[in-house]
Backbone as ProteinMPNN parsed JSONL, in Angstrom:
{"seq_chain_A": "VLMEGEDFEYIDIHMIQEQIKPKVFFKREMKKQYSLDQYRQQVGVPTLPLPFGAFTRGYPDNIDDSQENKILDLFLSLGNTHAARSVLIEQFLSISNQSKMTSPERCYIATNGDSTAFASKYGGQIRDLLSWEEYIRQQAMSKIGASIRGHGLECLHTYELASFETAMLYCPTDNY", "coords_chain_A": {"N_chain_A": [[67.701, 106.326, 108.571], [70.238, 104.88, 110.401], [72.086, 105.102, 113.336], [74.858, 104.035, 115.081], [75.773, 104.123, 118.43], [77.204, 103.114, 120.566], [80.024, 101.758, 122.459], [80.793, 99.434, 121.084], [81.443, 96.908, 118.672], [79.398, 95.422, 117.813], [76.142, 95.054, 116.615], [72.76, 94.139, 116.36], [72.235, 92.618, 113.458], [69.993, 91.51, 112.214], [67.93, 92.999, 113.312], [68.378, 95.421, 112.084], [68.057, 94.825, 109.323], [65.471, 93.654, 109.155], [63.618, 95.044, 110.791], [64.161, 97.849, 111.131], [65.117, 98.774, 108.669], [66.938, 100.727, 107.374], [68.087, 103.353, 105.148], [70.662, 104.206, 105.136], [73.515, 103.417, 107.081], [75.164, 104.65, 109.774], [78.067, 103.937, 111.212], [79.708, 103.783, 114.249], [81.842, 102.424, 115.602], [84.47, 101.012, 114.05], [86.428, 98.524, 113.143], [89.838, 98.238, 112.077], [90.52, 96.065, 110.434], [88.296, 95.541, 108.94], [86.655, 96.583, 106.017], [84.766, 99.404, 104.755], [83.119, 98.45, 102.778], [82.834, 95.758, 103.504], [81.345, 96.033, 105.879], [79.065, 97.203, 104.749], [78.145, 95.109, 103.12], [77.49, 93.288, 105.095], [75.418, 94.575, 106.498], [73.728, 95.422, 104.497], [73.069, 97.891, 103.468], [74.268, 101.173, 102.407], [77.154, 102.002, 104.277], [78.654, 104.152, 106.516], [81.337, 105.884, 108.227], [80.608, 107.102, 111.477], [80.716, 110.355, 112.295], [81.524, 112.033, 115.283], [79.185, 114.093, 116.896], [76.744, 116.391, 117.865], [76.905, 116.14, 120.897], [76.913, 117.438, 123.31], [74.457, 118.281, 124.203], [73.451, 116.34, 125.806], [74.754, 116.513, 128.208], [74.978, 116.538, 131.804], [73.129, 118.833, 133.928], [74.461, 121.866, 135.338], [77.259, 121.656, 134.908], [80.448, 122.593, 135.646], [82.986, 123.919, 134.104], [84.835, 125.855, 134.437], [87.976, 127.598, 134.678], [88.689, 128.003, 137.316], [87.539, 125.857, 138.573], [88.987, 123.674, 137.836], [90.216, 121.198, 139.25], [91.491, 118.781, 139.09], [94.562, 117.53, 137.997], [95.304, 115.616, 136.042], [93.306, 113.586, 133.921], [92.064, 110.511, 133.023], [90.096, 108.147, 131.776], [89.342, 105.185, 130.668], [87.868, 102.588, 128.812], [88.953, 99.212, 128.364], [89.626, 98.834, 125.454], [91.493, 98.889, 123.439], [94.818, 97.945, 122.847], [96.822, 99.896, 123.098], [95.763, 101.656, 124.909], [96.237, 100.701, 127.509], [98.978, 101.14, 127.732], [99.045, 103.941, 127.654], [97.628, 104.511, 130.006], [99.434, 103.482, 131.904], [101.539, 105.302, 131.5], [100.342, 107.722, 132.338], [99.901, 107.065, 135.03], [102.542, 106.852, 135.908], [103.476, 109.494, 135.516], [101.787, 110.821, 137.318], [102.824, 109.968, 139.706], [105.543, 110.566, 139.686], [106.031, 113.185, 138.896], [106.86, 116.467, 139.956], [104.958, 118.325, 139.898], [102.426, 117.413, 140.362], [100.273, 114.968, 141.99], [99.199, 111.597, 142.892], [96.701, 111.938, 144.134], [95.614, 114.131, 142.941], [94.839, 113.359, 140.492], [92.806, 111.517, 138.214], [92.66, 108.375, 137.233], [91.536, 105.754, 135.41], [90.38, 102.458, 134.524], [89.084, 99.394, 133.095], [88.363, 95.847, 133.051], [90.761, 93.545, 131.722], [93.146, 95.016, 131.631], [96.591, 95.495, 131.029], [97.786, 97.407, 132.513], [97.094, 97.174, 135.181], [98.965, 95.471, 136.258], [101.22, 96.97, 136.374], [103.81, 99.069, 137.867], [102.471, 101.091, 139.36], [99.907, 100.161, 139.296], [98.046, 99.528, 141.291], [96.857, 101.885, 141.916], [94.939, 102.468, 140.088], [91.724, 103.551, 139.381], [88.163, 102.885, 139.707], [85.922, 102.782, 136.894], [83.697, 105.464, 136.288], [80.208, 106.418, 136.801], [78.335, 107.563, 133.951], [77.476, 110.269, 134.207], [79.03, 111.226, 136.384], [81.551, 110.794, 135.335], [81.573, 112.681, 133.224], [81.414, 115.046, 134.755], [83.825, 114.922, 136.278], [85.71, 114.959, 134.221], [85.255, 117.506, 133.184], [86.304, 118.99, 135.225], [89.01, 118.823, 134.963], [92.438, 119.542, 134.179], [94.158, 118.479, 132.244], [93.732, 116.002, 129.795], [93.434, 112.95, 127.882], [93.137, 111.562, 124.597], [92.548, 108.61, 122.976], [92.153, 106.099, 120.579], [89.509, 103.597, 120.644], [87.586, 100.918, 119.868], [86.851, 102.152, 117.517], [87.908, 104.505, 114.897], [88.369, 106.902, 116.053], [87.817, 108.747, 119.093], [85.361, 109.536, 121.517], [86.294, 111.031, 123.63], [87.968, 112.962, 122.537], [86.275, 115.011, 121.599], [84.797, 115.607, 123.869], [86.771, 116.552, 125.686], [87.645, 118.847, 124.32], [85.292, 120.332, 124.412], [85.189, 121.038, 127.054], [87.25, 122.762, 127.393], [89.651, 121.646, 128.152], [93.047, 120.831, 128.307], [94.344, 118.762, 125.803], [95.897, 115.679, 125.196], [96.478, 114.237, 122.293], [96.537, 111.071, 121.143], [97.703, 109.233, 118.748], [97.547, 105.952, 117.274], [99.16, 103.026, 115.915], [97.208, 102.134, 114.266], [95.859, 104.114, 112.923]], "CA_chain_A": [[69.108, 106.413, 108.919], [70.545, 104.251, 111.678], [73.397, 105.482, 113.853], [75.306, 103.249, 116.214], [76.41, 105.049, 119.347], [77.84, 102.449, 121.698], [81.435, 101.395, 122.326], [80.842, 98.037, 120.704], [81.385, 96.715, 117.231], [78.275, 94.544, 117.558], [74.758, 95.509, 116.616], [71.953, 93.055, 115.823], [72.043, 92.819, 112.018], [68.606, 91.173, 111.873], [67.111, 94.15, 113.692], [68.564, 96.43, 111.041], [67.519, 94.383, 108.046], [64.059, 93.273, 109.173], [62.719, 95.942, 111.508], [64.423, 99.27, 110.929], [65.254, 98.961, 107.228], [67.466, 102.06, 107.073], [68.684, 103.601, 103.833], [72.088, 104.42, 105.409], [73.929, 103.022, 108.427], [76.35, 105.338, 110.265], [78.664, 103.037, 112.208], [80.709, 104.482, 115.043], [83.002, 101.585, 115.882], [84.845, 100.297, 112.84], [87.773, 97.968, 113.283], [90.685, 98.451, 110.907], [90.584, 94.91, 109.539], [87.088, 95.469, 108.12], [86.455, 97.733, 105.142], [83.394, 99.905, 104.696], [82.371, 97.559, 101.905], [82.477, 94.565, 104.281], [80.224, 96.412, 106.744], [77.907, 97.402, 103.879], [77.656, 93.783, 102.738], [76.897, 92.663, 106.279], [74.193, 95.269, 106.874], [72.854, 95.466, 103.337], [72.833, 99.277, 103.04], [75.509, 101.936, 102.493], [77.64, 102.166, 105.643], [79.633, 105.236, 106.595], [81.782, 106.137, 109.599], [79.811, 108.102, 112.189], [81.496, 111.394, 112.963], [80.891, 112.457, 116.523], [78.526, 115.363, 116.648], [76.131, 117.218, 118.899], [76.787, 115.32, 122.101], [76.879, 118.251, 124.522], [73.076, 118.442, 124.666], [73.172, 115.309, 126.796], [75.523, 116.699, 129.444], [74.181, 116.864, 132.994], [73.045, 120.248, 134.289], [75.418, 122.407, 136.31], [78.655, 121.306, 134.658], [81.296, 123.768, 135.828], [84.298, 123.669, 133.523], [85.626, 127.082, 134.539], [89.367, 127.364, 135.067], [88.75, 127.947, 138.786], [87.044, 124.552, 139.013], [89.873, 122.626, 137.307], [90.927, 120.724, 140.441], [92.262, 117.589, 138.762], [95.642, 117.802, 137.05], [95.216, 114.648, 134.949], [92.105, 112.747, 133.89], [92.076, 109.488, 131.985], [89.148, 107.098, 132.131], [89.219, 104.472, 129.403], [87.59, 101.163, 128.757], [90.079, 98.457, 127.823], [89.185, 98.454, 124.112], [92.619, 98.914, 122.506], [96.04, 97.65, 123.613], [97.579, 101.126, 123.368], [95.165, 102.348, 126.056], [96.947, 100.269, 128.72], [100.267, 101.837, 127.735], [98.767, 105.329, 128.023], [97.282, 104.517, 131.431], [100.695, 103.313, 132.639], [102.272, 106.567, 131.414], [99.673, 108.686, 133.218], [100.197, 106.667, 136.412], [103.932, 107.202, 136.161], [103.541, 110.948, 135.65], [101.11, 111.249, 138.555], [103.647, 109.587, 140.854], [106.924, 111.03, 139.597], [106.118, 114.608, 138.619], [106.837, 117.369, 141.113], [103.86, 119.261, 139.672], [101.133, 116.815, 140.699], [100.326, 113.785, 142.857], [98.084, 110.695, 142.545], [95.433, 112.438, 144.672], [95.11, 115.188, 142.055], [94.655, 112.731, 139.183], [91.82, 110.438, 138.155], [93.089, 107.449, 136.185], [90.659, 104.6, 135.577], [90.111, 101.543, 133.418], [88.364, 98.196, 133.499], [88.739, 94.635, 132.341], [92.037, 92.885, 131.964], [94.219, 95.91, 131.19], [97.919, 95.173, 131.554], [98.183, 98.494, 133.421], [96.896, 96.74, 136.567], [100.18, 94.779, 136.7], [102.338, 97.909, 136.345], [104.333, 99.524, 139.161], [101.463, 101.874, 140.072], [98.602, 99.624, 138.926], [97.13, 99.534, 142.429], [96.222, 103.211, 142.02], [93.895, 102.602, 139.065], [90.398, 103.69, 139.984], [87.032, 102.31, 138.98], [85.225, 103.647, 135.951], [82.609, 106.217, 136.918], [78.951, 106.526, 136.06], [78.525, 108.518, 132.868], [77.322, 111.642, 134.699], [80.198, 111.584, 137.191], [82.662, 110.833, 134.387], [81.517, 113.985, 132.56], [81.755, 116.084, 135.753], [85.254, 114.843, 136.596], [86.446, 115.382, 133.036], [85.119, 118.96, 133.105], [87.122, 119.574, 136.298], [90.395, 118.407, 134.735], [93.303, 120.441, 133.409], [94.741, 117.744, 131.124], [93.178, 114.682, 129.521], [93.998, 112.347, 126.674], [92.217, 110.864, 123.719], [93.157, 107.526, 122.213], [91.086, 105.293, 120.0], [89.062, 102.332, 121.203], [87.263, 100.078, 118.709], [86.707, 102.981, 116.326], [89.069, 105.249, 114.426], [88.535, 108.05, 116.917], [87.246, 108.524, 120.416], [84.526, 110.628, 121.979], [87.096, 111.875, 124.528], [88.5, 114.08, 121.752], [85.278, 116.068, 121.529], [84.451, 115.992, 125.235], [87.842, 117.379, 126.233], [87.597, 120.151, 123.655], [84.111, 121.077, 124.864], [85.441, 121.504, 128.417], [88.454, 123.579, 127.384], [90.681, 120.879, 128.856], [94.184, 120.544, 127.437], [94.217, 117.385, 125.355], [96.968, 114.942, 124.535], [95.885, 113.391, 121.266], [97.47, 109.95, 121.072], [97.429, 108.325, 117.64], [98.112, 104.605, 117.383], [99.596, 102.518, 114.605], [96.039, 101.739, 113.492], [95.25, 105.247, 112.218]], "C_chain_A": [[69.278, 105.774, 110.292], [71.943, 104.669, 112.088], [73.702, 104.645, 115.08], [76.059, 104.187, 117.15], [77.119, 104.417, 120.511], [79.295, 102.133, 121.411], [81.59, 99.92, 121.98], [80.858, 97.955, 119.188], [80.15, 95.899, 116.847], [76.952, 95.31, 117.574], [73.966, 94.407, 115.911], [71.591, 93.327, 114.363], [70.604, 92.511, 111.606], [67.669, 92.328, 112.211], [67.197, 95.221, 112.601], [67.824, 96.027, 109.777], [66.005, 94.192, 108.066], [63.137, 94.308, 109.797], [62.925, 97.411, 111.166], [64.489, 99.624, 109.455], [65.782, 100.358, 106.863], [67.985, 102.154, 105.639], [70.198, 103.743, 103.955], [72.356, 104.012, 106.845], [75.217, 103.77, 108.753], [76.908, 104.525, 111.413], [79.795, 103.744, 112.922], [81.976, 103.663, 115.218], [83.321, 100.742, 114.658], [86.274, 99.813, 112.97], [88.53, 98.046, 111.969], [90.631, 97.281, 109.927], [89.338, 94.761, 108.67], [86.954, 96.732, 107.281], [85.004, 98.195, 105.233], [82.535, 98.992, 103.834], [81.964, 96.283, 102.642], [81.321, 94.862, 105.23], [78.953, 96.58, 105.919], [77.301, 96.063, 103.479], [76.959, 93.099, 103.911], [75.533, 93.263, 106.605], [73.208, 95.352, 105.712], [72.491, 96.861, 102.872], [74.167, 100.021, 103.083], [75.882, 102.208, 103.946], [78.772, 103.18, 105.635], [80.112, 105.379, 108.032], [80.941, 107.243, 110.22], [80.746, 109.141, 112.799], [80.77, 111.8, 114.239], [80.328, 113.856, 116.327], [77.989, 116.007, 117.899], [75.868, 116.418, 120.165], [76.594, 116.165, 123.35], [75.465, 118.478, 125.031], [72.741, 117.441, 125.76], [73.924, 115.479, 128.105], [74.594, 116.992, 130.615], [74.156, 118.374, 133.228], [74.168, 120.604, 135.259], [76.84, 121.883, 136.134], [79.46, 122.59, 134.766], [82.688, 123.448, 135.311], [85.155, 124.93, 133.525], [87.036, 126.749, 135.016], [89.511, 127.278, 136.58], [88.339, 126.585, 139.326], [87.896, 123.396, 138.496], [90.756, 122.117, 138.444], [91.725, 119.441, 140.211], [93.338, 117.96, 137.748], [95.536, 116.91, 135.823], [93.924, 113.858, 135.069], [92.226, 111.787, 132.726], [91.186, 108.348, 132.459], [88.781, 106.374, 130.848], [88.796, 103.031, 129.6], [88.762, 100.466, 128.089], [89.726, 97.92, 126.436], [90.284, 98.523, 123.061], [93.888, 98.754, 123.336], [96.824, 98.91, 123.975], [97.013, 101.894, 124.558], [95.865, 101.958, 127.361], [98.29, 100.978, 128.846], [100.071, 103.289, 128.175], [98.419, 105.441, 129.504], [98.541, 104.376, 132.279], [101.511, 104.607, 132.628], [101.655, 107.626, 132.323], [99.929, 108.346, 134.683], [101.616, 107.064, 136.798], [104.081, 108.71, 136.365], [102.927, 111.395, 136.967], [101.935, 110.941, 139.796], [105.041, 110.218, 140.835], [107.073, 112.529, 139.349], [106.084, 115.415, 139.904], [105.66, 118.328, 141.029], [102.488, 118.698, 140.053], [101.352, 115.652, 141.658], [99.155, 112.881, 142.491], [96.72, 111.195, 143.041], [94.805, 113.505, 143.777], [94.901, 114.678, 140.636], [93.553, 111.681, 139.28], [92.179, 109.579, 136.955], [92.334, 106.142, 136.399], [90.615, 103.748, 134.314], [89.344, 100.348, 133.966], [88.957, 96.987, 132.81], [90.105, 94.112, 132.706], [93.207, 93.718, 131.444], [95.545, 95.493, 131.823], [98.418, 96.242, 132.521], [98.011, 98.097, 134.885], [98.155, 96.08, 137.125], [101.402, 95.7, 136.731], [102.711, 98.352, 137.762], [103.276, 100.261, 139.994], [100.039, 101.378, 139.808], [97.584, 99.602, 140.051], [96.403, 100.856, 142.607], [95.138, 103.43, 140.974], [92.542, 102.602, 139.751], [89.332, 103.014, 139.123], [86.487, 103.314, 137.971], [84.017, 104.259, 136.649], [81.3, 106.041, 136.156], [79.154, 107.588, 134.988], [78.451, 109.956, 133.371], [78.537, 112.079, 135.505], [81.457, 111.657, 136.321], [82.719, 112.191, 133.683], [81.917, 115.091, 133.527], [83.251, 116.1, 136.061], [86.109, 115.329, 135.417], [86.408, 116.903, 132.891], [86.007, 119.666, 134.129], [88.609, 119.289, 136.124], [91.151, 119.404, 133.876], [93.823, 119.763, 132.146], [94.06, 116.383, 131.015], [93.821, 114.143, 128.251], [92.905, 111.65, 125.883], [93.006, 109.85, 122.912], [92.035, 106.609, 121.753], [90.73, 104.079, 120.845], [88.829, 101.396, 120.035], [87.252, 100.897, 117.429], [87.987, 103.696, 115.949], [89.335, 106.485, 115.267], [87.824, 107.757, 118.227], [86.449, 109.75, 120.837], [85.269, 111.549, 122.935], [87.619, 113.112, 123.801], [87.546, 115.265, 121.794], [84.85, 116.532, 122.915], [85.506, 116.926, 125.813], [87.824, 118.777, 125.615], [86.416, 120.975, 124.158], [84.298, 121.633, 126.269], [86.663, 122.408, 128.523], [89.546, 122.965, 128.258], [91.809, 120.621, 127.865], [94.161, 119.059, 127.086], [95.523, 116.87, 124.761], [96.29, 114.002, 123.557], [96.895, 112.31, 120.941], [97.123, 109.017, 119.92], [98.079, 106.966, 117.886], [98.547, 104.165, 115.988], [98.413, 102.123, 113.732], [95.382, 102.904, 112.764], [95.623, 105.207, 110.775]], "O_chain_A": [[68.546, 106.092, 111.229], [72.877, 104.6, 111.29], [72.894, 104.561, 116.006], [76.9, 104.965, 116.699], [77.602, 105.137, 121.385], [79.749, 102.225, 120.27], [82.447, 99.239, 122.543], [80.341, 98.839, 118.505], [79.889, 95.709, 115.659], [76.703, 96.12, 118.467], [74.463, 93.806, 114.959], [70.739, 94.167, 114.074], [70.055, 93.186, 110.735], [66.721, 92.599, 111.473], [66.195, 95.843, 112.25], [67.05, 96.811, 109.229], [65.327, 94.531, 107.096], [61.988, 94.438, 109.377], [61.958, 98.136, 110.936], [63.972, 100.661, 109.039], [65.128, 101.087, 106.117], [68.283, 101.14, 105.008], [70.934, 103.446, 103.015], [71.525, 104.234, 107.726], [76.241, 103.564, 108.101], [76.289, 104.436, 112.473], [80.728, 104.243, 112.292], [83.075, 104.173, 115.001], [82.545, 99.867, 114.273], [87.216, 100.603, 112.913], [87.948, 97.937, 110.89], [90.69, 97.488, 108.715], [89.324, 93.938, 107.755], [87.127, 97.837, 107.795], [84.134, 97.473, 105.721], [81.357, 98.784, 104.126], [80.862, 95.776, 102.428], [80.415, 94.042, 105.377], [77.88, 96.149, 106.341], [76.081, 95.901, 103.498], [75.953, 92.413, 103.729], [74.599, 92.539, 106.95], [71.994, 95.352, 105.921], [71.676, 97.006, 101.96], [75.106, 99.554, 103.727], [75.034, 102.597, 104.749], [79.718, 103.079, 104.853], [79.383, 105.036, 108.963], [80.602, 108.218, 109.548], [81.491, 108.831, 113.729], [79.543, 111.897, 114.261], [80.939, 114.695, 115.665], [78.708, 116.151, 118.888], [74.726, 116.064, 120.459], [76.144, 115.641, 124.368], [75.29, 118.836, 126.196], [71.834, 117.678, 126.559], [73.754, 114.676, 129.022], [73.548, 117.618, 130.444], [75.047, 119.098, 132.784], [74.743, 119.733, 135.913], [77.551, 121.688, 137.12], [79.188, 123.562, 134.062], [83.476, 122.788, 135.988], [86.081, 125.065, 132.725], [87.254, 125.735, 135.679], [90.372, 126.55, 137.075], [88.749, 126.202, 140.422], [87.54, 122.237, 138.711], [91.901, 122.546, 138.59], [92.543, 119.061, 141.048], [93.055, 118.628, 136.754], [95.662, 117.383, 134.694], [93.497, 113.503, 136.168], [92.462, 112.193, 131.588], [91.501, 107.668, 133.435], [88.006, 106.882, 130.037], [89.322, 102.337, 130.47], [89.49, 101.09, 127.317], [89.548, 96.715, 126.254], [90.024, 98.239, 121.891], [94.018, 99.357, 124.401], [97.426, 98.977, 125.047], [97.72, 102.705, 125.156], [96.062, 102.808, 128.229], [98.691, 101.371, 129.942], [100.848, 103.804, 128.979], [98.869, 106.366, 130.18], [98.694, 105.083, 133.275], [102.11, 104.967, 133.641], [102.379, 108.351, 133.005], [100.151, 109.245, 135.494], [101.85, 107.557, 137.902], [104.752, 109.142, 137.303], [103.481, 112.251, 137.656], [101.762, 111.588, 140.829], [105.651, 110.382, 141.892], [108.149, 113.082, 139.576], [105.355, 115.075, 140.836], [105.39, 119.064, 141.977], [101.499, 119.431, 140.065], [102.476, 115.387, 142.085], [98.21, 113.335, 141.847], [95.695, 110.9, 142.426], [93.601, 113.751, 143.851], [94.798, 115.463, 139.693], [93.394, 111.034, 140.315], [92.026, 109.998, 135.808], [92.473, 105.5, 137.44], [90.787, 104.24, 133.199], [89.001, 100.3, 135.148], [89.938, 97.096, 132.074], [90.55, 94.221, 133.849], [94.155, 93.172, 130.878], [95.603, 95.178, 133.012], [99.37, 96.008, 133.266], [98.71, 98.628, 135.749], [98.39, 96.123, 138.333], [102.498, 95.26, 137.077], [102.011, 98.044, 138.726], [103.204, 100.069, 141.208], [99.074, 102.097, 140.067], [96.38, 99.651, 139.795], [95.438, 100.937, 143.366], [94.484, 104.473, 140.973], [92.258, 101.754, 140.596], [89.574, 102.63, 137.978], [86.577, 104.526, 138.164], [83.397, 103.627, 137.505], [81.286, 105.576, 135.016], [80.049, 108.424, 135.106], [79.284, 110.78, 132.996], [79.025, 113.195, 135.324], [82.327, 112.496, 136.555], [83.791, 112.783, 133.56], [82.682, 115.983, 133.16], [83.87, 117.163, 136.101], [87.107, 116.024, 135.607], [87.407, 117.519, 132.521], [86.413, 120.809, 133.92], [89.387, 119.497, 137.055], [90.591, 120.025, 132.973], [93.918, 120.397, 131.095], [93.841, 115.703, 132.017], [94.649, 114.807, 127.629], [91.892, 111.213, 126.43], [93.994, 110.18, 122.256], [91.073, 106.382, 122.487], [91.531, 103.599, 121.648], [89.759, 101.101, 119.284], [87.606, 100.388, 116.365], [89.022, 103.523, 116.592], [90.423, 107.057, 115.197], [87.301, 106.663, 118.439], [86.837, 110.879, 120.537], [84.923, 112.724, 123.05], [87.702, 114.19, 124.39], [87.973, 116.401, 122.003], [84.572, 117.714, 123.117], [85.174, 117.973, 126.369], [87.973, 119.774, 126.322], [86.533, 122.191, 124.312], [83.634, 122.601, 126.641], [87.067, 122.778, 129.625], [90.255, 123.655, 128.991], [91.563, 120.238, 126.721], [93.982, 118.207, 127.957], [96.162, 117.53, 123.942], [95.599, 113.068, 123.966], [98.005, 112.614, 120.503], [96.325, 108.096, 120.097], [99.054, 106.863, 118.629], [98.318, 104.87, 115.005], [98.604, 101.805, 112.558], [94.411, 102.685, 112.039], [95.211, 106.075, 110.006]]}, "name": "protein", "num_of_chains": 1, "seq": "VLMEGEDFEYIDIHMIQEQIKPKVFFKREMKKQYSLDQYRQQVGVPTLPLPFGAFTRGYPDNIDDSQENKILDLFLSLGNTHAARSVLIEQFLSISNQSKMTSPERCYIATNGDSTAFASKYGGQIRDLLSWEEYIRQQAMSKIGASIRGHGLECLHTYELASFETAMLYCPTDNY"}
């Protein structure tokens, strides 16, 4: 069994076919325009969507997600892998600047690449993406986060936020 776990739609097909020779391929990132049958034909074995599973075993030690440690009002840290993510980032930036209940200093909003959010009114406040360990710590310290798809049909943020008892805004896109 081969499971893809990265935020990419690419995996070396020759490695699968010639070296690993799996009976089943669980693919995490599956773009809408490709069917499961197209992935199966490409890989040469049955291909199924990878449901996110037991990821919490990999969390760093000493994660404190207690309500007393929830010092960030909003947390959103997304790679620029779907156009709707830029829109969500712009909305979070707007809320962090216009709400009387929070301020940009109490929010962590980050992205990378050529997101259109950088050109928005508050785009200068976008922060850098964090290391994975720091990303997990900051997310655990957040009161509200959001989950929106990237390359795949779902996003790991959905499961991370739930594991930290962080209020989640689940944001479907037209691609669901």
